[in-house]
């Protein structure tokens, strides 16, 4: 009897350990993989006209406010040959592993004035510390605090939130934070794979698709409906997107990359 009891208990322990280890392996298999040194360059086209270039970088991994964060940077540059658009912007965001920002730095135009802006998101005290410096008159500095009474996403963390969750199937309403104000954004994550093509890669690629609607207008008039396709490997690189800006519907497509392997995406 004692032998049977010990044997059954051992079987139960082994089974539980097997289930837990299998669950851990499956979770790790789908876990988003940050890649320090990653650089993604995109062309932005309106009809047959190249409007400009967008570049995203993951520069470093560090600790901020006791949390692991990743230093990310985005460059938006319009085509210098076009006279009707002149955009040259740089955004920096320090994003935690749950895809929320801890620090956001940018040059923003607010009420007709261009500022160097710094937003520090203090989750422990539920406060956003804001510092705004007039780019044309650096003696004009605005320092204030805003309530942090809900989870917010800046533009960069929205991209990484999508990358971290696009393999799932869910609908969410997120709150975007831009130019010191808030706006709602719907995101519909399909969690299904389909084949797409981009010019930079000769063969078709499996991709996760999502879509949604931004109920606000931000940089370059971004707002309204959008769609995006992401690689199916753990980096879940944005491959292409369609969205509305001030000139109308534009297409954004990956054309260059560093520290990403498209072949791995096929596995």
Short mmCIF file of C-alpha atoms in Angstrom, two decimals:
data_model
loop_
_atom_site.label_atom_id
_atom_site.label_comp_id
_atom_site.label_asym_id
_atom_site.label_seq_id
_atom_site.Cartn_x
_atom_site.Cartn_y
_atom_site.Cartn_z
CA UNK A 1 0.00 0.00 0.00
CA UNK A 2 2.79 2.39 0.91
CA UNK A 3 4.56 1.60 -2.36
CA UNK A 4 1.38 2.28 -4.36
CA UNK A 5 0.84 5.58 -2.55
CA UNK A 6 4.41 6.73 -3.15
CA UNK A 7 4.25 5.61 -6.78
CA UNK A 8 0.98 7.46 -7.45
CA UNK A 9 2.32 10.59 -5.72
CA UNK A 10 5.49 10.43 -7.80
CA UNK A 11 3.43 10.13 -10.99
CA UNK A 12 1.34 13.16 -9.98
CA UNK A 13 4.44 15.23 -9.20
CA UNK A 14 6.06 14.21 -12.50
CA UNK A 15 2.90 15.04 -14.46
CA UNK A 16 2.58 18.45 -12.79
CA UNK A 17 6.25 19.22 -13.43
CA UNK A 18 5.86 18.19 -17.07
CA UNK A 19 2.79 20.42 -17.53
CA UNK A 20 4.51 23.41 -15.91
CA UNK A 21 7.70 22.97 -17.91
CA UNK A 22 5.74 22.56 -21.15
CA UNK A 23 3.70 25.69 -20.39
CA UNK A 24 6.93 27.60 -19.72
CA UNK A 25 8.44 26.46 -23.03
CA UNK A 26 5.29 27.43 -24.95
CA UNK A 27 5.20 30.83 -23.23
CA UNK A 28 8.85 31.50 -24.07
CA UNK A 29 8.24 30.38 -27.65
CA UNK A 30 5.76 33.23 -28.16
CA UNK A 31 7.40 35.82 -25.89
CA UNK A 32 8.37 39.04 -27.65
CA UNK A 33 12.13 39.34 -28.11
CA UNK A 34 13.67 42.77 -27.67
CA UNK A 35 16.81 43.14 -29.78
CA UNK A 36 19.30 45.82 -28.75
CA UNK A 37 20.98 47.08 -31.92
CA UNK A 38 17.89 46.51 -34.03
CA UNK A 39 17.40 49.13 -36.76
CA UNK A 40 14.42 49.19 -39.11
CA UNK A 41 14.15 51.62 -42.03
CA UNK A 42 10.88 52.21 -43.89
CA UNK A 43 9.86 54.02 -47.04
CA UNK A 44 6.70 56.10 -46.84
CA UNK A 45 4.76 56.40 -50.11
CA UNK A 46 1.67 58.34 -51.12
CA UNK A 47 0.36 57.00 -54.43
CA UNK A 48 3.55 56.79 -56.55
CA UNK A 49 5.34 59.57 -54.63
CA UNK A 50 7.90 58.86 -51.92
CA UNK A 51 7.00 61.15 -49.03
CA UNK A 52 9.94 60.25 -46.85
CA UNK A 53 11.69 57.78 -44.58
CA UNK A 54 10.99 56.44 -41.11
CA UNK A 55 13.68 54.77 -38.96
CA UNK A 56 13.24 52.90 -35.66
CA UNK A 57 16.14 51.88 -33.40
CA UNK A 58 16.51 49.91 -30.16
CA UNK A 59 19.63 51.45 -28.63
CA UNK A 60 20.08 50.07 -25.13
CA UNK A 61 18.70 48.08 -22.20
CA UNK A 62 18.89 49.73 -18.78
CA UNK A 63 17.13 50.17 -15.44
CA UNK A 64 14.85 53.12 -14.69
CA UNK A 65 12.67 53.53 -11.59
CA UNK A 66 13.47 49.94 -10.66
CA UNK A 67 12.19 48.56 -13.97
CA UNK A 68 13.99 47.19 -17.00
CA UNK A 69 13.50 49.59 -19.91
CA UNK A 70 14.64 49.77 -23.51
CA UNK A 71 15.89 53.00 -25.05
CA UNK A 72 14.20 53.39 -28.43
CA UNK A 73 14.45 56.12 -31.04
CA UNK A 74 12.42 57.06 -34.10
CA UNK A 75 13.41 59.41 -36.93
CA UNK A 76 10.84 60.82 -39.36
CA UNK A 77 12.27 62.64 -42.39
CA UNK A 78 10.32 63.92 -45.36
CA UNK A 79 11.67 63.72 -48.89
CA UNK A 80 13.87 66.84 -49.44
CA UNK A 81 12.72 66.97 -53.08
CA UNK A 82 9.13 67.69 -52.05
CA UNK A 83 8.20 71.32 -51.47
CA UNK A 84 4.78 70.72 -49.90
CA UNK A 85 6.05 68.79 -46.87
CA UNK A 86 8.92 69.52 -44.48
CA UNK A 87 9.12 67.16 -41.51
CA UNK A 88 12.30 66.25 -39.65
CA UNK A 89 11.45 64.85 -36.22
CA UNK A 90 13.21 62.69 -33.63
CA UNK A 91 11.43 60.85 -30.83
CA UNK A 92 13.00 58.94 -27.95
CA UNK A 93 11.15 56.63 -25.60
CA UNK A 94 12.27 54.44 -22.70
CA UNK A 95 9.81 51.55 -22.67
CA UNK A 96 9.38 48.84 -20.04
CA UNK A 97 8.81 45.15 -20.72
CA UNK A 98 5.03 45.66 -20.43
CA UNK A 99 5.28 48.17 -23.31
CA UNK A 100 4.56 51.33 -21.30
CA UNK A 101 6.80 54.43 -21.40
CA UNK A 102 8.88 55.67 -18.46
CA UNK A 103 10.47 58.62 -20.28
CA UNK A 104 9.57 60.29 -23.57
CA UNK A 105 11.64 62.99 -25.31
CA UNK A 106 10.60 64.85 -28.44
CA UNK A 107 10.39 68.10 -30.35
CA UNK A 108 6.69 68.95 -30.53
CA UNK A 109 4.59 71.82 -31.79
CA UNK A 110 2.00 72.74 -29.15
CA UNK A 111 -0.43 75.60 -29.78
CA UNK A 112 1.77 76.94 -32.57
CA UNK A 113 5.00 76.92 -30.53
CA UNK A 114 7.76 74.33 -30.99
CA UNK A 115 9.15 72.89 -27.75
CA UNK A 116 11.76 70.40 -26.68
CA UNK A 117 9.56 68.24 -24.47
CA UNK A 118 10.39 65.78 -21.70
CA UNK A 119 7.72 63.59 -20.13
CA UNK A 120 8.65 61.45 -17.10
CA UNK A 121 5.99 58.86 -16.25
CA UNK A 122 6.11 58.16 -12.50
CA UNK A 123 3.85 55.16 -11.97
CA UNK A 124 4.52 54.94 -8.21
CA UNK A 125 3.17 58.47 -7.62
CA UNK A 126 0.68 58.48 -10.56
CA UNK A 127 2.22 61.67 -11.96
CA UNK A 128 3.64 62.78 -15.32
CA UNK A 129 6.45 65.30 -14.84
CA UNK A 130 6.55 67.63 -17.83
CA UNK A 131 9.31 70.00 -18.94
CA UNK A 132 8.89 72.06 -22.12
CA UNK A 133 11.61 74.35 -23.51
CA UNK A 134 10.87 76.78 -26.34
CA UNK A 135 13.28 75.92 -29.18
CA UNK A 136 13.44 79.56 -30.31
CA UNK A 137 13.71 81.09 -26.84
CA UNK A 138 15.37 78.69 -24.39
CA UNK A 139 14.65 81.06 -21.49
CA UNK A 140 10.99 80.08 -21.83
CA UNK A 141 10.67 76.85 -19.86
CA UNK A 142 7.36 75.35 -18.74
CA UNK A 143 7.44 72.86 -15.87
CA UNK A 144 4.23 71.18 -14.72
CA UNK A 145 2.68 67.96 -13.50
CA UNK A 146 -0.15 65.98 -15.06
CA UNK A 147 -2.17 63.20 -13.42
CA UNK A 148 -1.23 59.67 -14.48
CA UNK A 149 -4.60 58.12 -13.71
CA UNK A 150 -4.56 55.47 -16.47
CA UNK A 151 -2.11 53.53 -18.59
CA UNK A 152 -0.83 55.68 -21.46
CA UNK A 153 1.05 54.90 -24.67
CA UNK A 154 3.31 57.32 -26.51
CA UNK A 155 3.85 56.82 -30.23
CA UNK A 156 6.87 54.54 -29.83
CA UNK A 157 5.39 52.35 -27.12
CA UNK A 158 2.27 51.89 -29.27
CA UNK A 159 4.45 50.29 -31.93
CA UNK A 160 6.07 47.96 -29.42
CA UNK A 161 2.73 47.17 -27.75
CA UNK A 162 1.51 45.99 -31.15
CA UNK A 163 4.68 43.94 -31.68
CA UNK A 164 4.33 42.32 -28.28
CA UNK A 165 0.67 41.36 -28.71
CA UNK A 166 0.03 40.87 -32.44
CA UNK A 167 0.25 37.06 -32.15
CA UNK A 168 -2.78 37.06 -29.82
CA UNK A 169 -6.45 37.53 -30.63
CA UNK A 170 -8.09 40.45 -28.85
CA UNK A 171 -9.60 43.90 -29.15
CA UNK A 172 -8.42 46.78 -26.99
CA UNK A 173 -9.08 50.49 -26.57
CA UNK A 174 -5.81 52.19 -25.67
CA UNK A 175 -5.11 55.74 -24.53
CA UNK A 176 -2.47 57.51 -26.58
CA UNK A 177 -0.45 60.41 -25.15
CA UNK A 178 0.79 62.99 -27.65
CA UNK A 179 1.55 66.71 -27.56
CA UNK A 180 0.59 66.80 -23.84
CA UNK A 181 -2.90 65.50 -24.54
CA UNK A 182 -4.77 62.19 -24.67
CA UNK A 183 -6.65 60.38 -27.41
CA UNK A 184 -8.32 56.99 -27.76
CA UNK A 185 -7.11 54.32 -30.16
CA UNK A 186 -8.90 51.08 -31.07
CA UNK A 187 -6.72 48.08 -31.92
CA UNK A 188 -8.11 44.83 -33.36
CA UNK A 189 -5.59 42.00 -33.15
CA UNK A 190 -6.47 39.04 -35.36
CA UNK A 191 -3.82 36.58 -34.18
CA UNK A 192 -3.88 34.89 -37.57
CA UNK A 193 -1.14 34.45 -40.14
CA UNK A 194 -1.31 35.33 -43.83
CA UNK A 195 1.24 35.66 -46.63
CA UNK A 196 2.36 39.12 -47.74
CA UNK A 197 5.11 40.53 -49.94
CA UNK A 198 7.44 43.48 -49.60
CA UNK A 199 9.83 44.73 -52.28
CA UNK A 200 12.94 44.29 -50.12
CA UNK A 201 12.43 40.51 -49.86
CA UNK A 202 11.99 38.38 -52.97
CA UNK A 203 9.75 35.71 -51.45
CA UNK A 204 6.39 36.00 -49.69
CA UNK A 205 6.43 36.16 -45.88
CA UNK A 206 4.01 34.91 -43.21
CA UNK A 207 2.68 37.86 -41.22
CA UNK A 208 0.31 38.71 -38.40
CA UNK A 209 -2.27 41.37 -39.25
CA UNK A 210 -4.01 43.98 -37.13
CA UNK A 211 -6.16 47.04 -37.76
CA UNK A 212 -7.91 49.75 -35.82
CA UNK A 213 -8.85 53.40 -35.61
CA UNK A 214 -7.19 56.41 -33.99
CA UNK A 215 -9.79 58.84 -32.65
CA UNK A 216 -7.38 61.79 -32.77
CA UNK A 217 -4.88 63.51 -35.06
CA UNK A 218 -1.18 63.50 -34.20
CA UNK A 219 2.14 64.05 -36.02
CA UNK A 220 1.71 64.61 -39.78
CA UNK A 221 -2.05 64.40 -39.35
CA UNK A 222 -2.07 60.70 -38.41
CA UNK A 223 -5.56 59.59 -37.46
CA UNK A 224 -8.49 57.44 -38.51
CA UNK A 225 -8.24 53.87 -39.77
CA UNK A 226 -4.96 51.98 -40.04
CA UNK A 227 -3.69 48.46 -40.81
CA UNK A 228 -0.39 46.74 -40.11
CA UNK A 229 1.45 43.48 -40.82
CA UNK A 230 4.18 42.02 -38.60
CA UNK A 231 6.69 39.19 -38.95
CA UNK A 232 5.81 35.95 -37.14
CA UNK A 233 9.16 35.38 -35.40
CA UNK A 234 9.66 36.54 -31.80
CA UNK A 235 10.88 39.99 -32.87
CA UNK A 236 7.60 40.54 -34.74
CA UNK A 237 9.07 43.23 -36.94
CA UNK A 238 6.56 45.64 -38.56
CA UNK A 239 6.71 44.75 -42.27
CA UNK A 240 4.26 47.23 -43.74
CA UNK A 241 1.34 49.45 -42.80
CA UNK A 242 -1.41 51.60 -44.27
CA UNK A 243 -2.69 54.71 -42.52
CA UNK A 244 -4.14 58.16 -43.05
CA UNK A 245 -2.08 61.34 -42.71
CA UNK A 246 -2.53 64.93 -43.87
CA UNK A 247 -2.19 64.10 -47.60
CA UNK A 248 -4.41 61.02 -47.45
CA UNK A 249 -3.70 57.30 -47.26
CA UNK A 250 0.00 56.36 -47.20
CA UNK A 251 1.82 53.04 -47.36
CA UNK A 252 4.80 52.32 -45.12
CA UNK A 253 7.07 49.40 -46.03
CA UNK A 254 10.25 47.94 -44.55
CA UNK A 255 13.23 48.39 -46.89
CA UNK A 256 16.36 47.98 -44.72
CA UNK A 257 17.16 46.33 -41.39
CA UNK A 258 19.90 45.44 -38.93
CA UNK A 259 19.85 42.70 -36.28
CA UNK A 260 16.85 40.89 -37.76
CA UNK A 261 16.84 37.72 -39.85
CA UNK A 262 13.95 37.43 -42.37
CA UNK A 263 14.78 33.74 -42.86
CA UNK A 264 14.01 33.11 -39.18
CA UNK A 265 10.55 34.55 -39.84
CA UNK A 266 9.73 31.60 -42.12
CA UNK A 267 10.33 29.01 -39.41
#
